């Protein structure tokens, strides 16, 4: 009953004029960020943090969540019209969406993306509403050892599931943890790895790392693309921006299934929107009576993945809000934003700040309605952004990043860090080292070390605290499985194919 | 080739990190582990990850020999010079950011980059750069209260 009261009060918070305005601003900026190459949702949220310091945390977080799920809507526009996903999770949309656009059905592809995103996004938020409370009751039993093993699981899952090589994923994770150890150690007061630079005493801010790895690296890749002549041109929207009766009939099943697949995958750490979209695509292809149409403009190939990658965002907020542990790069940045505003997500937040949590969750119902309204009639306006010459756009992204970084401490050291991490991100992309594990471990690193040391203090220096409860053992086994899985699966496949041959 | 470079870099980084850890003074008051234990675990973790990478390299080499595939080398190409140029130009922008101020440094930075990457459209480039710099400066400093370097411009 108390929970129901909190949920209803959350609607009162979400519908306050100021919060409606920030929901709108968030989804509007999110759509633009999704459409434009360069600043993805992670860098977009990170850049806004220093600028929105003085704001009320509820409104600021509502706006940032709006950017996060709004970017998914915008990402599909770029995927359909220039076959380049505006953000990674739209990669599957670009296959059949672009083929539909070539056949003059760009309007239908954009419409099914917007409608699918709306329905699936709402399915995701309903899932978030339903699962949040039971998970928080479980999370209240967590002590430092449970939190340490939970973070270990999140990191191992993200490091081995993103990217092509598990070893490189783990290297990225450890690099992030190492960066997190820079600065004054909170327990002993000792400076660690500061190299005599006063700005490093507070540690390396995650904002500059995220902006460097995502925005600056993308600028370098984009400018390289212009020089090599590989940047794509946007197609014109042809056809009505609505679906025919037949297209509706073919889309509705994939939308529902995509919504459920996306939510479930979103809750799991490491998987993320891209895997949700791929799973939805393969499911639809398997279920279809015309699998041969996939890859040549099948509307199911747009409706399913686009729905999956939208409900994934709500799913990804489940572990972040209930446990305080993000399961990927973008939610790690969201966690960073929460912490910057002095709000610690996790089970206690549902008791201490129910207005903030439920205001934020319920604002997503409203945000999804705003997005579908924005993305259908105003799609032409957003598409115009694709016609901005990229030779002008990319340099301006550097300037915006410089403003965001300089705003943190008024120090050029942060600008140097953006450049450094931009170069690192560019090189990492070339050599297939994923950056999401680095961001996740950077944000979680401090908390992870604290949990480890607290657990060891409680146990008097005995490691058995980490295998003393069912929760920690389960999480340790899951961590081990997630590390071993990428090595076991290819061997099983090889054994299977050998078996088939014989 | 690139994987072997990553392997060597990981070993070097682990070495530097162990050295940096040894430099931290130890004061273990009420904390059985102290500030060095977690970093030491990370150093060991990096060595294990490097060993995993070595296993992948050897495995891939075996596969490449059986498949007859000998690709994967790194070659310096003309576009790498362009990226290096952008990095160097951005470094110069950072050096001049405070002495010249946000407006002037950013304007020069943008004019050069747009002139190179959006060639032949001088009027469009100049107009966009001037408008962007002016609008962003006043929006961030006057409306949002963000402190940006003034430099030699007195407002």
XYZ file of C-alpha atoms in Angstrom:
657
model
C 0.000 0.000 0.000
C 2.847 2.325 0.947
C 4.567 1.529 -2.353
C 1.387 2.338 -4.280
C 1.214 5.710 -2.514
C 4.852 6.376 -3.482
C 4.174 5.402 -7.102
C 1.144 7.709 -7.261
C 3.110 10.513 -5.627
C 5.789 9.903 -8.272
C 3.228 10.877 -10.919
C 2.561 14.112 -9.031
C 6.322 14.824 -9.074
C 6.695 13.876 -12.747
C 3.784 16.084 -13.816
C 4.995 19.214 -12.051
C 5.467 21.861 -14.771
C 9.218 22.191 -14.095
C 9.728 18.423 -14.387
C 7.569 18.208 -17.506
C 9.792 20.902 -19.002
C 12.987 18.976 -18.112
C 11.490 15.727 -19.418
C 10.784 17.500 -22.700
C 14.228 19.106 -22.767
C 15.874 15.733 -22.051
C 14.030 13.768 -24.737
C 14.448 16.611 -27.240
C 18.205 16.819 -26.640
C 18.367 13.008 -26.555
C 16.758 12.810 -30.005
C 19.237 15.369 -31.369
C 22.168 13.527 -29.740
C 20.895 10.258 -31.207
C 20.552 11.752 -34.691
C 23.914 13.522 -34.737
C 27.135 11.610 -34.938
C 29.786 12.541 -32.381
C 28.154 13.038 -29.020
C 26.422 9.837 -27.912
C 24.155 9.590 -24.842
C 27.101 8.818 -22.516
C 29.121 11.885 -23.499
C 25.924 13.997 -23.707
C 24.960 13.175 -20.121
C 28.548 13.593 -18.887
C 28.848 17.041 -20.504
C 25.625 18.206 -18.880
C 26.685 17.284 -15.333
C 29.000 20.255 -14.673
C 26.562 22.647 -16.345
C 23.592 21.507 -14.245
C 25.317 21.493 -10.829
C 22.964 23.962 -9.215
C 19.767 22.243 -10.348
C 17.341 20.266 -8.233
C 18.600 16.619 -8.506
C 15.165 15.201 -9.402
C 14.765 17.534 -12.384
C 18.386 17.072 -13.480
C 18.148 13.267 -13.337
C 14.780 13.291 -15.148
C 16.451 15.316 -17.921
C 19.463 12.981 -18.087
C 17.277 9.862 -18.235
C 15.370 11.617 -21.053
C 18.633 12.023 -22.961
C 19.448 8.359 -22.384
C 16.231 6.903 -23.807
C 15.622 9.793 -26.241
C 18.941 9.048 -27.964
C 17.651 5.578 -28.853
C 14.788 7.147 -30.824
C 17.161 9.497 -32.646
C 19.666 6.723 -33.366
C 17.161 4.907 -35.569
C 16.700 7.946 -37.870
C 20.398 7.933 -38.767
C 20.380 4.138 -39.120
C 17.476 4.256 -41.588
C 18.525 7.272 -43.648
C 22.309 6.921 -43.849
C 22.840 3.298 -42.791
C 25.074 4.479 -39.954
C 23.666 3.811 -36.506
C 23.423 7.139 -34.628
C 24.149 5.068 -31.540
C 25.472 1.497 -31.384
C 22.214 -0.273 -30.484
C 20.590 0.822 -33.779
C 22.991 -1.318 -35.761
C 20.348 -3.936 -36.672
C 17.836 -1.231 -37.673
C 20.307 0.003 -40.271
C 20.113 -3.288 -42.230
C 16.429 -3.484 -43.146
C 15.640 0.160 -42.359
C 18.049 1.409 -45.005
C 16.770 -1.169 -47.513
C 13.207 0.065 -46.859
C 14.400 3.655 -47.422
C 15.990 2.626 -50.731
C 12.621 1.185 -51.790
C 10.892 4.491 -50.984
C 9.485 3.305 -47.625
C 11.688 5.481 -45.372
C 8.523 7.065 -43.935
C 7.142 3.667 -42.902
C 10.499 2.596 -41.423
C 10.731 5.793 -39.358
C 7.092 5.471 -38.270
C 7.447 1.852 -37.149
C 10.634 2.790 -35.258
C 8.858 5.569 -33.397
C 5.710 3.553 -32.653
C 7.687 0.408 -31.742
C 9.981 2.446 -29.527
C 6.970 3.980 -27.794
C 5.165 0.678 -27.145
C 8.326 -1.206 -26.143
C 9.651 1.730 -24.123
C 6.390 1.708 -22.170
C 6.613 -2.102 -21.705
C 10.103 -1.521 -20.317
C 8.965 1.149 -17.859
C 6.085 -1.092 -16.681
C 8.673 -3.849 -16.107
C 10.861 -1.392 -14.214
C 7.890 -0.372 -12.027
C 6.983 -4.006 -11.283
C 10.493 -5.372 -10.620
C 11.986 -2.457 -8.723
C 10.325 -3.119 -5.359
C 10.998 -6.905 -5.051
C 14.634 -6.360 -6.033
C 15.140 -3.590 -3.486
C 13.855 -5.855 -0.683
C 16.473 -8.428 -1.710
C 19.207 -5.791 -2.029
C 18.601 -4.609 1.551
C 20.242 -7.866 2.703
C 23.467 -6.948 0.898
C 26.591 -6.174 2.925
C 30.025 -5.036 1.647
C 31.030 -8.589 0.586
C 27.812 -9.013 -1.436
C 28.319 -5.613 -3.068
C 31.921 -6.428 -3.917
C 30.978 -9.724 -5.594
C 28.032 -8.062 -7.364
C 30.353 -5.411 -8.818
C 32.821 -8.125 -9.749
C 30.052 -9.934 -11.641
C 28.916 -6.737 -13.415
C 32.492 -6.001 -14.494
C 33.382 -9.511 -15.642
C 30.118 -9.769 -17.598
C 30.646 -6.398 -19.293
C 34.337 -7.029 -20.008
C 33.853 -10.430 -21.601
C 30.566 -9.796 -23.417
C 31.450 -6.488 -25.085
C 34.035 -6.542 -27.831
C 35.658 -9.376 -29.739
C 38.350 -10.463 -27.295
C 37.625 -11.264 -23.616
C 41.277 -10.587 -22.694
C 41.105 -7.080 -24.149
C 37.814 -6.468 -22.321
C 39.452 -7.448 -19.038
C 42.477 -5.228 -19.789
C 40.060 -2.298 -20.349
C 38.273 -3.101 -17.064
C 41.516 -3.186 -15.073
C 42.679 0.028 -16.740
C 39.465 1.719 -15.543
C 39.995 0.374 -12.016
C 43.593 1.616 -12.063
C 42.485 5.112 -13.101
C 39.943 4.991 -10.255
C 42.770 4.470 -7.735
C 44.386 7.807 -8.694
C 43.915 10.455 -5.976
C 43.731 10.608 -2.187
C 42.836 7.261 -0.610
C 39.748 7.979 1.493
C 40.615 5.575 4.324
C 44.308 6.310 4.872
C 44.485 9.850 3.474
C 47.517 8.873 1.356
C 47.977 10.275 -2.136
C 48.208 7.541 -4.784
C 49.624 7.923 -8.323
C 49.039 11.709 -8.371
C 52.475 12.348 -9.951
C 52.658 15.622 -8.063
C 49.770 17.121 -10.063
C 47.430 18.901 -7.580
C 44.380 18.407 -9.854
C 44.788 14.621 -9.506
C 44.335 14.682 -5.717
C 40.559 14.448 -6.184
C 41.073 11.705 -8.757
C 40.524 11.704 -12.510
C 36.957 12.892 -13.103
C 34.828 10.415 -15.016
C 33.276 13.275 -17.027
C 36.551 14.017 -18.839
C 37.227 10.312 -19.386
C 33.752 9.718 -20.848
C 33.818 12.853 -23.032
C 37.314 11.939 -24.256
C 36.595 8.273 -24.926
C 33.231 8.845 -26.591
C 33.039 12.388 -28.048
C 36.679 13.271 -28.812
C 37.462 9.800 -30.179
C 34.345 9.976 -32.388
C 35.491 13.378 -33.697
C 38.871 11.889 -34.664
C 37.138 8.953 -36.384
C 34.667 11.289 -38.110
C 37.333 13.685 -39.411
C 39.331 10.697 -40.626
C 36.182 9.507 -42.425
C 35.770 12.910 -44.144
C 39.410 12.817 -45.314
C 39.010 9.287 -46.647
C 35.668 10.161 -48.239
C 33.832 7.429 -46.358
C 31.204 9.607 -44.602
C 27.689 8.741 -45.727
C 25.070 11.016 -47.312
C 21.537 11.125 -45.910
C 18.648 9.834 -48.047
C 15.515 11.924 -48.541
C 12.332 10.730 -46.805
C 9.936 9.353 -49.379
C 6.460 7.937 -48.861
C 3.863 8.635 -46.183
C 5.057 8.757 -42.577
C 2.613 6.041 -41.569
C 2.089 2.323 -41.942
C -0.228 0.416 -44.256
C -2.643 -2.120 -42.734
C -0.378 -4.974 -43.885
C 2.711 -3.304 -42.332
C 0.820 -2.883 -39.046
C -0.127 -6.549 -39.051
C 3.480 -7.602 -39.636
C 4.925 -5.194 -37.047
C 2.795 -5.651 -33.971
C 4.171 -9.119 -32.984
C 7.842 -8.084 -33.355
C 7.163 -4.932 -31.311
C 5.740 -6.893 -28.356
C 8.376 -9.594 -28.513
C 11.150 -6.996 -28.947
C 9.827 -5.096 -25.927
C 10.051 -8.172 -23.694
C 13.433 -9.373 -25.066
C 14.880 -5.861 -24.657
C 13.726 -5.507 -21.059
C 15.100 -8.909 -19.983
C 18.445 -8.342 -21.737
C 18.611 -4.810 -20.323
C 18.387 -6.077 -16.734
C 21.380 -8.384 -17.259
C 24.773 -6.717 -16.919
C 26.997 -6.582 -19.963
C 24.448 -7.491 -22.608
C 23.047 -4.046 -23.501
C 20.923 -2.677 -26.347
C 23.050 -4.028 -29.187
C 22.698 -7.654 -28.035
C 18.964 -7.079 -27.363
C 18.557 -5.791 -30.940
C 20.525 -8.712 -32.422
C 18.484 -11.241 -30.394
C 15.225 -9.652 -31.475
C 16.339 -9.636 -35.136
C 17.321 -13.319 -35.109
C 14.086 -14.242 -33.270
C 11.963 -12.449 -35.864
C 13.897 -13.996 -38.732
C 13.393 -17.454 -37.246
C 9.667 -16.883 -36.660
C 9.022 -15.253 -40.031
C 7.263 -17.055 -42.877
C 9.508 -15.058 -45.248
C 13.004 -15.143 -43.718
C 14.473 -14.458 -47.173
C 13.082 -10.889 -46.978
C 15.360 -10.079 -44.023
C 18.258 -7.931 -45.153
C 16.179 -6.683 -48.120
C 13.738 -4.371 -46.329
C 11.585 -6.561 -44.039
C 9.596 -4.303 -41.694
C 9.887 -6.924 -38.914
C 13.669 -6.382 -39.056
C 13.094 -2.746 -38.062
C 10.133 -3.130 -35.686
C 11.693 -5.866 -33.485
C 15.255 -4.589 -32.942
C 14.161 -0.967 -32.577
C 11.625 -1.979 -29.905
C 14.182 -4.190 -28.153
C 16.821 -1.491 -27.933
C 14.310 0.940 -26.429
C 12.881 -1.284 -23.717
C 16.475 -2.229 -22.918
C 17.026 1.262 -21.484
C 14.297 0.780 -18.871
C 15.639 -2.717 -18.109
C 19.142 -1.307 -17.640
C 17.794 1.130 -15.039
C 16.534 -1.782 -12.863
C 19.969 -2.803 -11.439
C 21.081 0.839 -11.361
C 18.142 2.067 -9.283
C 17.565 -0.994 -7.092
C 21.141 -2.165 -6.458
C 23.100 0.973 -7.315
C 25.131 -1.080 -9.808
C 25.083 -0.185 -13.513
C 25.335 -2.929 -16.109
C 26.942 -0.951 -18.940
C 28.707 2.209 -20.089
C 25.712 4.576 -20.346
C 24.171 3.541 -17.010
C 27.637 3.873 -15.433
C 27.595 7.516 -16.543
C 24.083 7.836 -15.076
C 25.439 6.474 -11.773
C 28.204 9.074 -11.951
C 25.519 11.745 -12.413
C 23.558 10.460 -9.384
C 26.704 10.558 -7.228
C 27.620 14.063 -8.433
C 24.211 15.259 -7.244
C 24.800 13.628 -3.853
C 22.249 10.876 -4.504
C 23.349 7.255 -3.985
C 21.132 4.872 -5.975
C 20.328 1.556 -4.359
C 17.679 -0.005 -2.118
C 17.857 2.749 0.514
C 16.994 5.384 -2.084
C 13.504 3.878 -2.441
C 12.996 4.528 1.276
C 14.803 7.846 1.688
C 13.879 9.557 -1.625
C 10.769 7.811 -3.028
C 9.747 11.113 -4.638
C 12.972 11.167 -6.684
C 12.917 7.488 -7.693
C 9.241 7.289 -8.626
C 9.275 10.792 -10.121
C 12.131 9.648 -12.359
C 10.528 6.314 -13.305
C 7.119 7.848 -13.974
C 8.644 10.680 -16.017
C 9.681 7.952 -18.461
C 6.023 7.138 -19.259
C 5.511 10.811 -20.095
C 8.847 11.045 -21.919
C 7.914 8.139 -24.170
C 4.638 9.858 -25.124
C 6.569 13.080 -25.832
C 9.065 11.166 -27.967
C 6.458 9.548 -30.183
C 4.770 12.937 -30.650
C 8.140 14.589 -31.390
C 9.370 11.852 -33.685
C 6.354 11.514 -35.953
C 5.342 15.036 -36.994
C 8.732 16.654 -36.344
C 10.897 13.980 -37.909
C 11.593 16.264 -40.892
C 13.121 18.817 -38.517
C 15.469 16.266 -36.932
C 16.402 14.868 -40.328
C 17.618 18.332 -41.345
C 20.353 17.929 -38.721
C 21.801 15.180 -40.891
C 22.402 17.729 -43.659
C 24.751 19.849 -41.482
C 28.204 19.452 -43.077
C 30.192 17.099 -40.877
C 33.320 19.190 -41.479
C 31.624 21.933 -39.428
C 29.886 19.671 -36.925
C 32.861 17.674 -35.657
C 35.134 20.650 -34.794
C 32.209 22.229 -32.901
C 31.817 19.038 -30.842
C 35.410 19.563 -29.643
C 34.535 23.115 -28.589
C 31.395 21.925 -26.730
C 33.481 19.238 -25.011
C 36.036 21.883 -24.022
C 33.292 24.036 -22.461
C 31.896 21.050 -20.511
C 35.333 19.986 -19.263
C 36.541 23.485 -18.386
C 33.298 24.127 -16.488
C 34.170 21.393 -13.939
C 37.209 22.979 -12.254
C 38.171 25.867 -14.552
C 41.406 24.018 -15.282
C 43.138 23.218 -18.582
C 44.317 19.901 -17.086
C 40.803 18.614 -17.817
C 41.159 19.706 -21.454
C 44.440 17.773 -21.726
C 42.710 14.737 -20.236
C 39.928 14.951 -22.834
C 42.527 14.974 -25.601
C 44.482 12.125 -23.985
C 41.401 9.942 -23.547
C 40.203 10.907 -27.033
C 43.425 9.530 -28.493
C 43.166 6.447 -26.251
C 39.542 5.891 -27.371
C 40.524 6.297 -31.039
C 43.397 3.795 -30.707
C 41.268 1.380 -28.653
C 38.663 1.385 -31.428
C 41.343 0.593 -34.027
C 42.744 -2.306 -32.002
C 39.341 -3.664 -30.836
C 39.620 -2.817 -27.131
C 36.089 -1.970 -25.898
C 35.722 1.290 -23.929
C 32.445 0.525 -22.080
C 34.198 -1.790 -19.542
C 36.724 0.969 -18.814
C 33.986 3.515 -18.076
C 32.019 1.071 -15.926
C 35.032 0.095 -13.825
C 36.161 3.715 -13.508
C 32.783 4.701 -12.032
C 32.528 1.603 -9.829
C 36.240 1.411 -8.902
C 36.098 3.571 -5.766
C 32.977 1.797 -4.450
C 34.459 -1.591 -5.232
C 37.664 -0.913 -3.307
C 35.694 0.506 -0.363
C 33.423 -2.573 -0.268
C 36.443 -4.871 -0.436
C 38.245 -3.111 2.394
C 35.099 -2.839 4.544
C 34.413 -6.563 4.065
C 38.007 -7.405 5.011
C 37.792 -5.171 8.101
C 34.543 -6.898 9.174
C 36.093 -10.350 8.688
C 39.355 -9.374 10.419
C 41.350 -9.886 7.232
C 39.822 -13.308 6.372
C 38.914 -13.904 2.717
C 36.193 -16.407 3.665
C 33.701 -13.553 3.962
C 33.561 -13.642 0.144
C 32.395 -17.253 0.051
C 30.468 -17.272 3.298
C 26.938 -16.615 2.014
C 24.748 -18.059 -0.728
C 24.553 -14.652 -2.459
C 28.342 -14.149 -2.640
C 28.958 -17.740 -3.775
C 26.306 -17.430 -6.501
C 27.772 -14.139 -7.694
C 31.323 -15.519 -7.669
C 30.223 -18.567 -9.686
C 28.384 -16.283 -12.151
C 31.525 -14.121 -12.480
C 33.609 -17.208 -13.168
C 31.104 -18.443 -15.750
C 31.057 -15.066 -17.513
C 34.880 -15.160 -17.781
C 34.946 -18.776 -18.979
C 31.976 -18.563 -21.374
C 33.768 -16.859 -24.299
C 36.422 -19.615 -24.164
C 33.985 -22.505 -23.736
C 31.390 -21.560 -26.392
C 33.781 -21.660 -29.422
C 35.120 -25.044 -28.252
C 31.574 -26.405 -27.869
C 30.712 -25.073 -31.342
C 33.841 -26.657 -32.796
C 32.996 -29.966 -31.120
C 29.424 -29.696 -32.429
C 30.545 -29.054 -36.009
C 33.033 -31.945 -35.819
C 30.204 -34.160 -34.573
C 28.017 -33.057 -37.511
C 30.801 -33.825 -40.009
C 31.394 -37.316 -38.620
C 51.113 -7.421 -34.593
C 48.832 -4.936 -32.770
C 47.884 -7.586 -30.211
C 51.554 -8.183 -29.474
C 52.019 -4.423 -28.915
C 49.017 -4.420 -26.535
C 50.562 -7.392 -24.701
C 53.884 -5.546 -24.246
C 52.082 -2.316 -23.208
C 50.054 -4.265 -20.613
C 53.244 -5.742 -19.150
C 54.917 -2.303 -19.077
C 51.852 -0.713 -17.486
C 51.712 -3.446 -14.842
C 55.408 -2.808 -14.090
C 54.933 0.968 -13.786
C 51.823 0.449 -11.646
C 53.655 -1.924 -9.271
C 56.447 0.657 -8.987
C 53.879 3.421 -8.297
C 52.225 1.212 -5.656
C 55.553 0.694 -3.901
C 55.903 4.507 -3.619
C 52.685 4.867 -1.542
C 53.581 5.395 2.137
C 52.014 2.738 4.396
C 49.861 3.836 7.329
C 47.578 0.948 8.211
C 45.464 2.443 10.990
C 42.360 0.320 11.667
C 42.469 -0.952 8.102
C 44.010 -4.417 7.760
C 44.729 -3.928 4.072
C 46.008 -0.372 3.746
C 46.095 1.689 0.532
C 48.397 -0.707 -1.353
C 46.529 -4.025 -1.280
C 43.794 -3.280 -3.826
C 46.238 -1.718 -6.340
C 48.499 -4.787 -5.977
C 45.523 -6.997 -6.847
C 44.913 -4.859 -9.925
C 48.550 -5.205 -10.997
C 48.281 -8.997 -10.687
C 44.945 -8.871 -12.538
C 46.570 -6.978 -15.415
C 49.336 -9.595 -15.640
C 46.696 -12.358 -15.772
C 44.783 -10.466 -18.496
C 48.053 -10.071 -20.446
C 48.609 -13.839 -20.139
C 45.064 -14.407 -21.468
C 45.860 -12.119 -24.394
C 49.049 -14.073 -25.090
C 46.978 -17.278 -25.176
C 44.589 -15.594 -27.663
C 47.545 -14.439 -29.812
C 48.999 -17.951 -29.935
C 45.571 -19.440 -30.659
C 44.905 -16.938 -33.472
C 48.345 -17.586 -34.951
C 47.625 -21.321 -35.024
C 44.289 -20.592 -36.713
C 45.917 -18.215 -39.228
C 48.481 -20.889 -40.166
C 45.741 -23.502 -40.738
C 43.528 -21.013 -42.644
C 46.484 -19.611 -44.618
C 45.598 -16.090 -43.419
C 48.571 -13.827 -42.757
C 46.850 -10.437 -42.316
C 46.710 -8.185 -39.244
C 49.835 -6.016 -39.651
C 49.793 -2.263 -39.032
C 50.653 0.132 -41.869
C 50.994 3.913 -41.501
C 48.628 5.538 -44.007
C 48.020 9.148 -45.165
C 44.851 9.498 -43.039
C 46.944 8.751 -39.939
C 48.855 11.981 -40.623
C 45.539 13.857 -40.756
C 44.462 12.431 -37.390
C 47.881 13.273 -35.934
C 47.528 16.813 -37.334
C 44.094 17.229 -35.685
C 45.528 15.997 -32.367
C 48.474 18.423 -32.614
C 46.139 21.320 -33.564
C 43.861 20.475 -30.620
C 46.923 20.412 -28.317
C 47.830 23.913 -29.531
C 44.210 25.000 -28.916
C 44.507 23.810 -25.309
C 47.826 25.637 -24.872
C 46.220 28.886 -26.091
C 42.844 28.349 -24.367
C 43.636 30.458 -21.279
C 46.125 33.005 -22.717
C 43.866 33.936 -25.670
C 40.567 33.131 -23.985
C 37.746 30.783 -25.057
C 36.347 33.051 -27.782
C 39.514 33.833 -29.690
C 41.216 30.444 -29.255
C 38.039 28.563 -30.258
C 37.407 30.825 -33.254
C 40.918 30.244 -34.635
C 40.693 26.515 -33.890
C 37.329 26.154 -35.650
C 38.227 28.320 -38.666
C 41.274 26.192 -39.453
C 39.510 22.835 -39.005
C 36.341 23.794 -40.912
C 38.518 25.348 -43.650
C 40.270 22.006 -44.092
C 37.401 19.566 -43.632
C 34.621 21.593 -45.286
C 36.648 22.967 -48.156
C 35.583 25.723 -50.509
C 32.675 26.985 -48.386
C 34.501 29.914 -46.794
C 31.472 32.100 -46.124
C 29.450 29.277 -44.584
C 32.397 28.158 -42.456
C 33.288 31.648 -41.202
C 29.691 32.549 -40.422
C 29.024 29.280 -38.562
C 32.235 29.590 -36.530
C 31.634 33.216 -35.506
C 27.993 32.537 -34.606
C 28.856 29.350 -32.719
C 31.589 31.014 -30.660
C 29.501 34.091 -29.832
C 26.312 32.187 -28.985
C 28.076 29.448 -26.979
C 30.144 31.978 -24.987
C 27.200 34.155 -24.016
C 24.818 31.237 -23.446
C 27.220 29.411 -21.145
C 28.726 32.369 -19.277
C 25.731 34.690 -18.994
C 22.756 32.291 -18.947
C 24.207 29.175 -17.320
C 26.863 30.865 -15.183
C 29.680 28.667 -16.482
C 33.142 30.184 -16.014
C 35.065 30.238 -19.315
C 38.526 31.713 -19.869
C 38.286 35.384 -20.938
C 41.883 35.789 -22.112
C 42.656 39.018 -23.923
C 39.011 39.869 -24.673
C 37.757 42.179 -21.908
C 34.167 40.802 -21.582
